[in-house]
Coordinates of C-alpha atoms in Angstrom, one line a residue:
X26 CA 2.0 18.1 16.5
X27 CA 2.6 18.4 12.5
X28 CA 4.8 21.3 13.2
X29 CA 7.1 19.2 16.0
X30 CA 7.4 16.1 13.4
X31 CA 8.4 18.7 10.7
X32 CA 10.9 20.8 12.4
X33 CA 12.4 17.4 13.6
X34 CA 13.0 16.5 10.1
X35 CA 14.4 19.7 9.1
X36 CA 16.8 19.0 11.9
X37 CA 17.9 16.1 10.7
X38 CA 18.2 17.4 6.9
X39 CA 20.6 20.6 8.2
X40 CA 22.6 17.9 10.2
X41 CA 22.4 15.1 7.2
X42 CA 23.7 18.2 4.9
X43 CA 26.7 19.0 7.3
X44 CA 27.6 15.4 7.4
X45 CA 27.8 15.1 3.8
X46 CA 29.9 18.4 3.5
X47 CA 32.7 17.2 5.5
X48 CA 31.7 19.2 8.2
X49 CA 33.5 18.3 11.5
X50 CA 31.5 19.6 14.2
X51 CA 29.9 16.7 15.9
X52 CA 31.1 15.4 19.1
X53 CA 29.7 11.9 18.9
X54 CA 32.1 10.0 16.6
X55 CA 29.0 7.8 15.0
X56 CA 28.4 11.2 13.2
X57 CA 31.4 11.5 11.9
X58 CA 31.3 8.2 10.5
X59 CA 30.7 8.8 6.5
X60 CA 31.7 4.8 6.1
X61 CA 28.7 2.2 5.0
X62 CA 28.9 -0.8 6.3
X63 CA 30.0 -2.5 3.3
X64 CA 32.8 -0.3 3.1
X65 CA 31.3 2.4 0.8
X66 CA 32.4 6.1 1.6
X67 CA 29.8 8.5 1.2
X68 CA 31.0 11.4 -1.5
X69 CA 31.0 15.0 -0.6
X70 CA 27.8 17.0 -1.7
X71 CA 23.9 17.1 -1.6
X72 CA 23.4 13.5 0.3
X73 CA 19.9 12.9 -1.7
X74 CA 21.9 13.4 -4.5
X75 CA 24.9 11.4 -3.7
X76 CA 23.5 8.3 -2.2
X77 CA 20.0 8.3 -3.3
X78 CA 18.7 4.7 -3.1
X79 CA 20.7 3.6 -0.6
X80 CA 20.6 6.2 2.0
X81 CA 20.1 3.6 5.2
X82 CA 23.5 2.0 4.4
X83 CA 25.5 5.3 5.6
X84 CA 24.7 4.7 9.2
X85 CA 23.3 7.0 11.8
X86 CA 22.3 10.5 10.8
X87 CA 20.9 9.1 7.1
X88 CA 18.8 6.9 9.3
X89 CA 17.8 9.6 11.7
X90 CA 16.7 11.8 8.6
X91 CA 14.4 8.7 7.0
X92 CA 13.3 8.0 10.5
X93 CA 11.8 11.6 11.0
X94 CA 10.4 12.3 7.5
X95 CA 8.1 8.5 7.8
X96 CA 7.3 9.6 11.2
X97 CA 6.3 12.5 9.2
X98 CA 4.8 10.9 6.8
X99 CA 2.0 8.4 8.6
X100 CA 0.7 11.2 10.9
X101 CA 0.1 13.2 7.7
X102 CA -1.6 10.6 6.2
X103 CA -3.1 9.2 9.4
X104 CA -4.0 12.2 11.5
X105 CA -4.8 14.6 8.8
X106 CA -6.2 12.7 6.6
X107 CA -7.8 15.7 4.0
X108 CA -7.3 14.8 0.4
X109 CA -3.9 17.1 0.7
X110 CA -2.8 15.4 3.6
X111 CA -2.9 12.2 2.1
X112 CA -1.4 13.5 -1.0
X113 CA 1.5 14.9 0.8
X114 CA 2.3 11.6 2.5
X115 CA 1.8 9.5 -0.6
X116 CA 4.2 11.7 -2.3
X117 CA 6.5 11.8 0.9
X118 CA 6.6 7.5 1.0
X119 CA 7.3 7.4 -2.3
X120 CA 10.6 9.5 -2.2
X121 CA 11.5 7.7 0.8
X122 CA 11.4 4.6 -1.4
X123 CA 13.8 6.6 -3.9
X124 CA 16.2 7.9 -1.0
X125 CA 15.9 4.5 0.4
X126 CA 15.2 1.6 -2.3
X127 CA 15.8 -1.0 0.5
X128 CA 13.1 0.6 2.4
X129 CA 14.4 0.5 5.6
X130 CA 11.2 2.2 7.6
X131 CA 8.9 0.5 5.4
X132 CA 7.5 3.3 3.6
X133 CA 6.4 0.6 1.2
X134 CA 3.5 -0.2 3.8
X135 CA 1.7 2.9 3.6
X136 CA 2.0 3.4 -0.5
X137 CA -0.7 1.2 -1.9
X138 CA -3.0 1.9 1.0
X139 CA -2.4 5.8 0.5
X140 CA -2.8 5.2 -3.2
X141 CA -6.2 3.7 -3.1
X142 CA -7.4 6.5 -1.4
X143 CA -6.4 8.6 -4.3
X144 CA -7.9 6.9 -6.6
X145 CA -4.4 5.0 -7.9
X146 CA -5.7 1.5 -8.4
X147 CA -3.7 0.5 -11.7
X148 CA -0.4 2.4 -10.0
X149 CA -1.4 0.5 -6.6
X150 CA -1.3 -3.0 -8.6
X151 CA 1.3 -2.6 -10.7
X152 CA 3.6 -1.1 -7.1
X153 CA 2.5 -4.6 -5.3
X154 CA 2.8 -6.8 -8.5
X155 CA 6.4 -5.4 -8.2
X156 CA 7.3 -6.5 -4.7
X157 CA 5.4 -9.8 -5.4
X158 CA 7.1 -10.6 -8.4
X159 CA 10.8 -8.7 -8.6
X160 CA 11.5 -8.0 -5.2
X161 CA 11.9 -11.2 -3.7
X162 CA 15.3 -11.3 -6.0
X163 CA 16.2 -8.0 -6.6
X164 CA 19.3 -6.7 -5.8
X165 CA 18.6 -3.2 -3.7
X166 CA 21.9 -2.0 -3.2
X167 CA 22.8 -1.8 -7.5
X168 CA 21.0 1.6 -7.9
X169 CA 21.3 1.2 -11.4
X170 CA 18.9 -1.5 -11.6
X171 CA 15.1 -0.5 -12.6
X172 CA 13.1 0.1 -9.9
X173 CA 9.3 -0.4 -9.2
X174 CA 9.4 -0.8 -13.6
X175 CA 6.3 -2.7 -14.0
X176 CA 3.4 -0.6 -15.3
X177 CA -0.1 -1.2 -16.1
X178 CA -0.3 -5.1 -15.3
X179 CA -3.4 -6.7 -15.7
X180 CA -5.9 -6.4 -12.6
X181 CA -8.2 -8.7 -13.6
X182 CA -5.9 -11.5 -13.4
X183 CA -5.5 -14.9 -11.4
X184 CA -4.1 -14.6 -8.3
X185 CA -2.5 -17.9 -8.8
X186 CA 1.3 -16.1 -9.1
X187 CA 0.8 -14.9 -5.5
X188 CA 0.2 -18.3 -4.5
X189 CA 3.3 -19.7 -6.1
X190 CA 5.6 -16.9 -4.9
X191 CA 5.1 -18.1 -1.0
X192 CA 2.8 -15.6 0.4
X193 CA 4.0 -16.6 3.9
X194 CA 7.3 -14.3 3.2
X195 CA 5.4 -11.7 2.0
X196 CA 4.9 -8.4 3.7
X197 CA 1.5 -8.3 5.6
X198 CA 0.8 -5.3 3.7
X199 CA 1.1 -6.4 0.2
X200 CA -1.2 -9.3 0.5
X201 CA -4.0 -7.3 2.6
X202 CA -4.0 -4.1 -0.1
X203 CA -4.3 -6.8 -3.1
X204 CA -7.3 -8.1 -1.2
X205 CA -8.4 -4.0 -1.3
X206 CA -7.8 -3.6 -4.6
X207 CA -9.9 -7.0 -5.6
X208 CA -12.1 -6.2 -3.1
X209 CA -12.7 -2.3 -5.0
X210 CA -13.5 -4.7 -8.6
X211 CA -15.5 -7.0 -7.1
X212 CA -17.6 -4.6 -5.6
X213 CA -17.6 -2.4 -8.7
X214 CA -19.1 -5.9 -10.7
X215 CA -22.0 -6.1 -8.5
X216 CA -22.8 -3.0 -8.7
X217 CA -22.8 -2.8 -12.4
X218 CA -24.8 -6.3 -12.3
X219 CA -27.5 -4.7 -10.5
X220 CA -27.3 -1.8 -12.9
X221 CA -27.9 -3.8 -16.0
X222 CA -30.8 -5.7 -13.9
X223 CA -32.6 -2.7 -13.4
X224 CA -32.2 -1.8 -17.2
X225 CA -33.0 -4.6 -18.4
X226 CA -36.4 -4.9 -15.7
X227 CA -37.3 -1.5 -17.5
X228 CA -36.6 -2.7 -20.9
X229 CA -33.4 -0.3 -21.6
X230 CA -31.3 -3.2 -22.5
X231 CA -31.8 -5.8 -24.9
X232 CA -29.5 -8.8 -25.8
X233 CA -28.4 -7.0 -29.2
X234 CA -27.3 -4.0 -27.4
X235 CA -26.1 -6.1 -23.9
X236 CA -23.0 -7.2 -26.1
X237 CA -21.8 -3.4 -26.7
X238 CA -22.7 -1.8 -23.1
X239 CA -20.3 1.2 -23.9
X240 CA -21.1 2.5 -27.0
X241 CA -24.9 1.6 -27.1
X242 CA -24.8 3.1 -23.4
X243 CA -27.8 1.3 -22.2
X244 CA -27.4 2.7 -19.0
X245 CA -26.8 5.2 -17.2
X246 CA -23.8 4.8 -15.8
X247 CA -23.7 7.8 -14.1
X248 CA -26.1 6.4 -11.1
X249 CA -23.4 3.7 -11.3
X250 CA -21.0 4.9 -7.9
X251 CA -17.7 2.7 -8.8
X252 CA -15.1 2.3 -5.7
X253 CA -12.2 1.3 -8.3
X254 CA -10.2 3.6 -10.9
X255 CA -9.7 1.0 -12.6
X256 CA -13.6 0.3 -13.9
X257 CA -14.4 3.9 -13.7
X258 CA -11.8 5.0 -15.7
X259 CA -11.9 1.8 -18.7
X260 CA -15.1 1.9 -20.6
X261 CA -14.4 -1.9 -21.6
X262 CA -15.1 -3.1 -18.2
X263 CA -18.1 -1.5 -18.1
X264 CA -19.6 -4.2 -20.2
X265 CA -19.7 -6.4 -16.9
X266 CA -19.5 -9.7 -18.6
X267 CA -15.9 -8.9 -19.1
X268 CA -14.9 -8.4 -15.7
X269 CA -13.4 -11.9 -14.6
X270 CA -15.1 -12.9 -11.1
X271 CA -13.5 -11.1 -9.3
X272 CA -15.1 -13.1 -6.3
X273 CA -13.0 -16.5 -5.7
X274 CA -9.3 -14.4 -6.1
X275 CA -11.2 -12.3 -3.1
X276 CA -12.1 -15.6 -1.1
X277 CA -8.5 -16.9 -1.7
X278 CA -6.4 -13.5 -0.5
X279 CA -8.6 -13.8 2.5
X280 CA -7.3 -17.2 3.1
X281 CA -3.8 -16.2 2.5
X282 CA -3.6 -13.2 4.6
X283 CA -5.6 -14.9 7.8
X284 CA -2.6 -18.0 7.0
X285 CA -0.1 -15.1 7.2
X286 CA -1.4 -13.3 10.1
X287 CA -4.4 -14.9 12.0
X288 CA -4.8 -11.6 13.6
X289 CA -5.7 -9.2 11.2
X290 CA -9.4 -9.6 10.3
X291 CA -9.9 -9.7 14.1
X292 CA -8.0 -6.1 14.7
X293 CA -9.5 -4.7 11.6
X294 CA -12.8 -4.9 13.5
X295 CA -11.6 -4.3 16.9
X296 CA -13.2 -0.9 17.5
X297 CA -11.9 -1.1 21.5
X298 CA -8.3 -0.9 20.9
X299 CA -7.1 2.5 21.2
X300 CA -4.5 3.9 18.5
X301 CA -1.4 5.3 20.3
X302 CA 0.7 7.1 18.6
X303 CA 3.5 6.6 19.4
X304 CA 3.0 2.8 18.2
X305 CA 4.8 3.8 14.8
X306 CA 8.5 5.4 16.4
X307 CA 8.1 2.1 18.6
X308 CA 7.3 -0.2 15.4
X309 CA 10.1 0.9 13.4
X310 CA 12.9 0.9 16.0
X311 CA 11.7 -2.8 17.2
X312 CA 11.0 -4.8 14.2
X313 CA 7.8 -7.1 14.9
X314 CA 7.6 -11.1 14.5
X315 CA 5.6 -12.0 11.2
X316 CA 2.3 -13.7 12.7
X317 CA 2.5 -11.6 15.7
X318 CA -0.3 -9.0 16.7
X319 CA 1.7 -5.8 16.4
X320 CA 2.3 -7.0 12.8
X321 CA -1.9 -6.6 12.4
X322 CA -1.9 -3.9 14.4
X323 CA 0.5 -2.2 12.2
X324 CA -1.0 -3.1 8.6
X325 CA -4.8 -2.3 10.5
X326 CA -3.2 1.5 10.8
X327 CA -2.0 1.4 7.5
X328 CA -5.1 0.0 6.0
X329 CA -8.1 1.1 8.1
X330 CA -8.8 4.7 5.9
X331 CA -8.8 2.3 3.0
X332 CA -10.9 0.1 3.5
X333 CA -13.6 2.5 5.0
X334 CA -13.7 4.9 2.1
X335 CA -14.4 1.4 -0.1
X336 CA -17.9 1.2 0.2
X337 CA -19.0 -2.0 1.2
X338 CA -15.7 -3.7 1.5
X339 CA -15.5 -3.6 5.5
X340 CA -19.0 -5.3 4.8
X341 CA -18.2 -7.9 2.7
X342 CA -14.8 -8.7 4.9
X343 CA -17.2 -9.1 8.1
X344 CA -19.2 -11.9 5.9
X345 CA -16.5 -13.2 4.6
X346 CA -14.9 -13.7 8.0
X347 CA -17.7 -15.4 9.6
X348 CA -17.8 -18.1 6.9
X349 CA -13.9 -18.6 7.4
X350 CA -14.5 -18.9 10.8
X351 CA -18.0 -21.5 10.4
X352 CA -14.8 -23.4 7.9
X353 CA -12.8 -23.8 11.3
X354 CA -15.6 -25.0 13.3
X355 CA -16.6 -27.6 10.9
X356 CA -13.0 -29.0 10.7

C-alpha cells in the first residue's frame, strides 16, 4: 500500500516538473494551464523552487502533487506508525506547509498531533499558538512574510487568548491538540505531586529543601515517568509548585472543543466505528461542515495515536466527559 501512495506521488512530481519546464505534452488543456487564478504565471524551473508557498494557487497538477504526497503522508503516520514512520510524516506535513503555506490539504491537522508523539511539545505550542494568534490575519499568498515565527511561547499560560480569539472559527484540530498538550502538563503535575508525597512520607524532603527541588534533588526523579517534553526537559518545572494548575485551562478547552464540535469526545471513544481508509482522499476532496461528524471523525484519526501514547489522558478525558455531560443534565 506504501509503495502505491509513493509511486503515485512520484507520478505527480515527474508530471509537476514537466509542467514547470514548459513541456507541451499533455492533451488535457487544464495541464497546460501554468496561470494562477489571480493571474500569476508560474516561472520556468524547479516548481518547489519557483512557487514554494503557494503551490495550490497554480491549479491542477500542483494540487494533484500535494494531494498525493498528504495522502502519503497520513498513512505513514497512521498505518505505520514506528517511530520512523511517524518521523517521515511529521517531516513530510511540514514541507507541505512550506510548498503550500495556505495549506490547502490541511497538513496543518496532522502536525501538532505527529509532534506530540515525538516528543515536540514546546514546537507543538508554539505551531498552534501561531494559527491561534497570527493566522486568523495573515496574509498567505505574500511569501515574504514570516511564517509559523513564534518560538518558545510560554506553555504554562492562560488560555484566556484562545477564548478571545473566537474558538468557534478555529480549526477542530488546534483546539483538541492544545487540550493534549495541557492535558501532557497536567498529568506531569500530578505525577510529580505524588512524587514529592512519597518523599516527603519517607522524610527525603523537608520544607528548607522543598523550595529548591532541582538542585537539592530530593527526589528521585528518575521514577518520575513525565508524558510532556516540556517538564522533562526544564529542571525549573520540576519544582511542582511552579507549574500553574494546569487543571481549570484543561476543564475550559474541553468546554470549547465539545462547543465547537459536540461530536468529538463521543468518537474519540467510539471503539465500534471502523476506520476506512479511504475516508482521507474523500475528506480532502469534499470539505466537511464545522460541527459535523466527519469533522470529529477526521480530528479523532489525527489525534487518536496521541492521545493513547499520553498516559492517562484518554483517562482523564472519559472523567472529564461524564461530568460535562452530569452539567447538561442538571441544566
Amino acid at each position: 500500500m506504501l509503495k502505491d501512495l509513493y509511486d503515485e506521488v512520484v507520478k505527480w512530481q515527474g508530471k509537476l516538473m514537466a509542467w514547470a519546464l514548459g513541456l507541451e505534452e499533455f492533451e488535457d488543456p487544464a495541464l497546460q494551464n501554468r496561470t494562477a487564478a489571480d493571474g500569476e504565471i508560474a516561472p520556468v524551473g524547479s516548481p518547489e523552487k519557483t512557487i514554494m508557498g503557494k503551490f495550490s494557487k497554480f491549479g491542477y497538477l500542483p494540487c494533484k502533487y500535494l494531494e498525493a504526497r498528504r495522502i502519503f503522508q497520513f498513512v505513514t503516520g497512521k498505518y505505520f506508525a514506528t517511530l520512523d514512520g511517524v518521523q517521515q510524516s511529521y517531516d513530510q506535513a511540514m514541507n507541505l506547509l512550506i510548498l503550500d503555506r495556505a495549506d490547502k490539504y490541511k497538513a496543518r491537522y496532522s502536525a501538532p498531533f505527529l509532534m506530540l508523539m515525538l516528543g515536540k511539545d514546546q514546537t507543538c505550542y508554539d505551531f498552534l499558538k501561531w494559527y491561534i494568534t497570527v493566522a486568523p490575519t495573515y496574509d498567505f499568498s505574500n511569501v515574504d512574510l514570516p511564517f509559523l515565527d513564534i518560538h518558545n511561547a510560554d506553555p504554562l499560560e492562560s488560555v484566556d487568548y484562545i477564548v478571545r480569539a473566537c474558538p468557534e472559527e478555529m480549526d477542530l484540530s488546534v483546539l483538541v491538540a492544545m487540550y493534549l498538550i495541557k492535558m501532557r502538563l497536567n498529568l506531569d503535575q500530578a505525577r510529580i505531586h505524588a512524587a514529592v508525597d512519597e518523599a516527603m512520607e519517607k522524610g527525603n524532603v523537608t520544607s528548607q529543601t522543598l523550595s529548591d527541588l532541582t538542585n537539592a534533588n530530593p527526589i528521585d526523579m528518575k521514577n518520575v515517568l513525565l508524558t510532556s517534553s516540556i517538564v522533562a526537559t526544564n529542571p525549573f518545572l520540576h519544582d511542582y509548585r511552579a507549574l500553574e494548575p494546569a487543571q481549570r485551562q484543561c476543564q475550559k478547552l474541553h468546554v470549547l472543543i465539545h462547543c465547537r464540535n459536540k461530536h468529538f469526545f463521543r468518537m474519540l471513544f467510539d471503539k465500534k466505528r471502523q476506520w476506512d481508509r479511504e475516508f482521507l482522499p474523500n475528506f480532502l476532496q469534499n470539505p466537511t461542515a464545522r460541527g459535523s461528524e466527519d469533522e470529529a471523525y477526521y480530528v479523532v484519526k489525527e489525534a487518536i495515536l496521541a492521545f493513547a501514547i499520553s498516559d492517562g489522558a484518554l483517562e482523564i478525558t472519559k472523567l472529564a466527559n461524564r461530568s460535562l455531560e452530569g452539567l447538561q443534565g442538571e441544566e
